[in-house]
mmCIF file of C-alpha atoms in Angstrom:
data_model
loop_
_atom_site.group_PDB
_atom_site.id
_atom_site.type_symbol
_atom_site.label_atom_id
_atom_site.label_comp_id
_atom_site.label_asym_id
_atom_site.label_seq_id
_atom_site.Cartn_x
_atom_site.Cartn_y
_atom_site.Cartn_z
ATOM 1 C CA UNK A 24 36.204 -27.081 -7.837
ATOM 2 C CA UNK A 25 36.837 -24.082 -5.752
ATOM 3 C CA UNK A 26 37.953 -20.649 -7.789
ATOM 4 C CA UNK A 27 41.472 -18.850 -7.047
ATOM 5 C CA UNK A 28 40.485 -16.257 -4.507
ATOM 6 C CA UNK A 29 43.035 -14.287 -6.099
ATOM 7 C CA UNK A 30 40.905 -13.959 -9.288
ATOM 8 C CA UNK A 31 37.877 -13.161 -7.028
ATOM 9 C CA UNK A 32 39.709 -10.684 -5.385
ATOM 10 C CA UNK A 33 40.790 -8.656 -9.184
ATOM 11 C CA UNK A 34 37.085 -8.986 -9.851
ATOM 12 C CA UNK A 35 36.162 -6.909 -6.614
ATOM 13 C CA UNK A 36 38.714 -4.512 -7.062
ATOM 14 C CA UNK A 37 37.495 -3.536 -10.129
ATOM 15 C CA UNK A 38 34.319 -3.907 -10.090
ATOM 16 C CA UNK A 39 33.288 -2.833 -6.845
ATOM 17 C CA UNK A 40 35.076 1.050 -7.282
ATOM 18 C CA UNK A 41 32.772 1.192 -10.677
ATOM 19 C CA UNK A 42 29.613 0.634 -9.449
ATOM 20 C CA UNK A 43 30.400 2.968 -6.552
ATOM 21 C CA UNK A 44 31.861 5.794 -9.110
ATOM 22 C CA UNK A 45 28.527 4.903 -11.238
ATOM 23 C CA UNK A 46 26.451 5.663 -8.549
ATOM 24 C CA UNK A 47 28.472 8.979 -7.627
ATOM 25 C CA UNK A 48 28.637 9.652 -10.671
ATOM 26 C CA UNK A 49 24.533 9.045 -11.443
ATOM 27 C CA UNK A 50 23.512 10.776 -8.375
ATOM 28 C CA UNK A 51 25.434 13.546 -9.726
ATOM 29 C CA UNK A 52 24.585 14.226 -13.223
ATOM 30 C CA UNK A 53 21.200 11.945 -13.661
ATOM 31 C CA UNK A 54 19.799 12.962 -9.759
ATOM 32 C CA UNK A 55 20.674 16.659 -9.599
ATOM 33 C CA UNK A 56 23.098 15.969 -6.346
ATOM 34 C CA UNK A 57 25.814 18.141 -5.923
ATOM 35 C CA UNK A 58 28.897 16.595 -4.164
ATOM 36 C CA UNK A 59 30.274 18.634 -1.614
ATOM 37 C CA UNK A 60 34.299 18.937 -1.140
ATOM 38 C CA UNK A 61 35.030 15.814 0.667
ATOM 39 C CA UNK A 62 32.567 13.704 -1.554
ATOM 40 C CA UNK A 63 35.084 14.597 -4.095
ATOM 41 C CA UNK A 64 38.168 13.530 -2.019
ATOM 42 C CA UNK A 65 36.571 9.691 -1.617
ATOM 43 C CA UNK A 66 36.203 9.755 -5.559
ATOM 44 C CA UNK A 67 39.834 10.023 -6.066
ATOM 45 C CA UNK A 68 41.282 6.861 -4.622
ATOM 46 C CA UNK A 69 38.236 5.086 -6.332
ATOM 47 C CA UNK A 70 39.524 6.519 -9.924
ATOM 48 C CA UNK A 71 42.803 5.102 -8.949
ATOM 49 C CA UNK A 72 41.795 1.876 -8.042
ATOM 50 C CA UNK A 73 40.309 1.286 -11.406
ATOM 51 C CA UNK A 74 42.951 1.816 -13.049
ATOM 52 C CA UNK A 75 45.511 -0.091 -10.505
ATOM 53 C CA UNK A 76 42.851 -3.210 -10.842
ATOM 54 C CA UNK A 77 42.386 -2.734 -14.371
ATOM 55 C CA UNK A 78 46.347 -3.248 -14.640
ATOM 56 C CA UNK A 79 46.128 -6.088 -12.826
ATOM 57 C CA UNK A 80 44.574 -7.969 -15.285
ATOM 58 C CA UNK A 81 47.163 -7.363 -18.113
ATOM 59 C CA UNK A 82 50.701 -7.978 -15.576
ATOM 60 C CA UNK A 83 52.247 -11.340 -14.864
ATOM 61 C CA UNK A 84 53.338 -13.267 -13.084
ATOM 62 C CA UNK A 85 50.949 -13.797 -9.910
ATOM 63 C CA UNK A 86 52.712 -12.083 -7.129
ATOM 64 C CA UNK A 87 52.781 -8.884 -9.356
ATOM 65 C CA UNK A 88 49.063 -9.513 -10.067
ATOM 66 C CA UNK A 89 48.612 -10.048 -6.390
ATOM 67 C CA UNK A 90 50.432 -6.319 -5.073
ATOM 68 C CA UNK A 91 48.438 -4.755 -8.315
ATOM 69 C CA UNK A 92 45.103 -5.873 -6.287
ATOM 70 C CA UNK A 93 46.078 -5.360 -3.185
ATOM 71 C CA UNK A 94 47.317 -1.725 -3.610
ATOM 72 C CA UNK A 95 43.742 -1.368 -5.341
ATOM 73 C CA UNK A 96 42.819 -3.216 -1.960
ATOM 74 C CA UNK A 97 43.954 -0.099 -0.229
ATOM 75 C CA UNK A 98 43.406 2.409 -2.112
ATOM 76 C CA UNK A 99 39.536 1.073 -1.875
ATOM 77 C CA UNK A 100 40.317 1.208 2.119
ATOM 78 C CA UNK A 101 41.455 4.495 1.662
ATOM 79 C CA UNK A 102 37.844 5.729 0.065
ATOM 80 C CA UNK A 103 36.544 3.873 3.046
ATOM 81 C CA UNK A 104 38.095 5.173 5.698
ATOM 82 C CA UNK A 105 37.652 9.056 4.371
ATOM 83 C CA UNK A 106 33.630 7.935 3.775
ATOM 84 C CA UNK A 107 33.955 6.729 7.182
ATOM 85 C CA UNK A 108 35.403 10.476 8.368
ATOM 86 C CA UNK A 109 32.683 12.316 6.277
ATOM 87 C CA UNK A 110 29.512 10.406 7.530
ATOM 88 C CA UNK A 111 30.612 11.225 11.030
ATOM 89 C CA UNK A 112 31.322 14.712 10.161
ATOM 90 C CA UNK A 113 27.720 14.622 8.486
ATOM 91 C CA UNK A 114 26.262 12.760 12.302
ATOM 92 C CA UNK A 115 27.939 15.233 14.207
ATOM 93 C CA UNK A 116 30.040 12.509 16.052
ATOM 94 C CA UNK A 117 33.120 14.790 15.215
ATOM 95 C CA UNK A 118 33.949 18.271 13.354
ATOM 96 C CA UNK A 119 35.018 19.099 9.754
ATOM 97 C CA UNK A 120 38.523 19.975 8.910
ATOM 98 C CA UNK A 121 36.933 22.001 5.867
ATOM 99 C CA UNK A 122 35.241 25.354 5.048
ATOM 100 C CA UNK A 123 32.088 23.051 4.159
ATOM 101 C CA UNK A 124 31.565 22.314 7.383
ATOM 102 C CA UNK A 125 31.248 25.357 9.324
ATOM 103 C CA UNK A 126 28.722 28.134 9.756
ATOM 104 C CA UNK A 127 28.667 32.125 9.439
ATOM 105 C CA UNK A 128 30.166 33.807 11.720
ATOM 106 C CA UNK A 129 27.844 36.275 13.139
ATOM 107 C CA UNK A 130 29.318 39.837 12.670
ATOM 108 C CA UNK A 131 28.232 43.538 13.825
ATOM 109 C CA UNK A 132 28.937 44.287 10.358
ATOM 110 C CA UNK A 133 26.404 42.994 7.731
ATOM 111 C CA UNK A 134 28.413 43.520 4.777
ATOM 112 C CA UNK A 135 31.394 41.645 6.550
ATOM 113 C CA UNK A 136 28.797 38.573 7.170
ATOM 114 C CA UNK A 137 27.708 38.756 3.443
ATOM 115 C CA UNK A 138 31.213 38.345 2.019
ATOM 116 C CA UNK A 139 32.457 35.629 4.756
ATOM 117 C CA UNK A 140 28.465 33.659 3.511
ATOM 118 C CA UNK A 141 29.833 33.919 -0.313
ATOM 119 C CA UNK A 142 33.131 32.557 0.531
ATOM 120 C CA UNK A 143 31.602 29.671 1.447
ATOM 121 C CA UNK A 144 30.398 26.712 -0.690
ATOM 122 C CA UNK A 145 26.940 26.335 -1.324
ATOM 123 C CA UNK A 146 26.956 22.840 -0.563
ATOM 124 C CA UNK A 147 27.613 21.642 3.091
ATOM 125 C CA UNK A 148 29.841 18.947 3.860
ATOM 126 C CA UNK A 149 28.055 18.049 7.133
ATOM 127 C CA UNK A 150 24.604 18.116 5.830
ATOM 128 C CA UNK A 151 24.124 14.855 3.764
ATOM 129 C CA UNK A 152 21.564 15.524 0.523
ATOM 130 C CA UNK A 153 20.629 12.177 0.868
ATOM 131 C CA UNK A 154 19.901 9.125 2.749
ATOM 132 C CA UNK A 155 18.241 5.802 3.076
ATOM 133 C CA UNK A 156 17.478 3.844 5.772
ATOM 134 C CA UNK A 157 19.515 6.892 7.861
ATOM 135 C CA UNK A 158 22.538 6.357 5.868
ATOM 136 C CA UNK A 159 24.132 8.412 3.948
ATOM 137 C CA UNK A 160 25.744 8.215 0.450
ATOM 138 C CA UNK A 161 29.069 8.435 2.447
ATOM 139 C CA UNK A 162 27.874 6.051 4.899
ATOM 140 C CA UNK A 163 27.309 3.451 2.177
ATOM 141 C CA UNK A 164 30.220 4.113 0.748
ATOM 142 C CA UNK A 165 32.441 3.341 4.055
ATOM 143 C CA UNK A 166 30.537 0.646 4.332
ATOM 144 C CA UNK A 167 31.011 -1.062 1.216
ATOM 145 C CA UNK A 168 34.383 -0.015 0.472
ATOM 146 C CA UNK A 169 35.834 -0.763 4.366
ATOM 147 C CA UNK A 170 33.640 -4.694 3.435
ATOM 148 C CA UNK A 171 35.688 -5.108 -0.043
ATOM 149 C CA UNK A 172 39.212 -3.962 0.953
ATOM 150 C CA UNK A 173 38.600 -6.437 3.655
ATOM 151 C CA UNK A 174 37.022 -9.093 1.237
ATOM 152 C CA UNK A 175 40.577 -8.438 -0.909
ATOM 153 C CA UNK A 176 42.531 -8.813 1.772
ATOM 154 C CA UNK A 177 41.046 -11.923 2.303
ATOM 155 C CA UNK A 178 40.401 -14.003 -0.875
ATOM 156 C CA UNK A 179 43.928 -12.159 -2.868
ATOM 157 C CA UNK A 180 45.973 -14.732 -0.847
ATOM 158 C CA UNK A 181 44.450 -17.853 -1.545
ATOM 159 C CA UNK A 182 44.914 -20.649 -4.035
ATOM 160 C CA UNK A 183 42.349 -22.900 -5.937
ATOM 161 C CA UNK A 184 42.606 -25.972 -4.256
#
């Protein structure tokens, strides 16, 4: 007897922005890693997936169940698709929109040059801290957040048969 993909789908909506927060999370305050600015903008639609999922659980009837995980759905795309803008901000395919991504300017004046290097964050948002396998932590989480919105998207609209 086959499941209800719809009760798949809650499970991965929930489950799947945990274990990435968890890891954020961990790398932060267990591994030292400081996330830089736009590491903290692909936390944020993970925080409210978790609680959009979360709700879904606890709402009836099934079609409200079903826009409950599939708004998780995109905010989980949404996570995705900014770890898909950071890791090619970190490969140098394209440039930052932030101040953590560019350089000091060089200046005649070396006081003017110390302020605009203080202004600046000390972490880099095109410099990942970590990788494995030449991926970074934003790489890995495109990839698996882009692969579960779409695995949503997929199993949310079917029945158990």
């Amino acid at each position: 007897m086959r499941t209800d993909g719809l009760v798949k789908a809650r499970w991965i909506a929930l489950l799947l922005p945990l274990a990435l927060m968890a890891g954020a999370l961990g790398s932060q305050y267990l591994g030292g890693l400081i996330p830089c600015e736009m590491c903290m903008w692909q936390r944020w639609p993970h925080y409210a997936a978790i609680v959009v999922a979360a709700l879904s659980f606890v709402v009836r009837p099934r079609p409200v169940q079903m826009l409950f995980v599939l708004f998780a759905g995109v905010l989980i795309a949404v996570s995705g698709a900014i770890g898909v803008f950071h890791a090619g901000v970190e490969y140098h395919w394209w440039p930052g929109i932030t101040a953590c991504t560019t350089s000091v300017t060089p200046n005649a004046d070396p006081m003017a040059m110390l302020t605009e290097a203080l202004r600046k964050p000390l972490v880099r948002c095109d410099a990942p801290q970590w990788s494995l396998f030449g991926i970074s932590l934003a790489g890995f989480n495109a990839i698996l957040s882009v692969a579960g919105a779409v695995a949503i998207f997929a199993l949310a609209p079917r029945k158990a048969r």
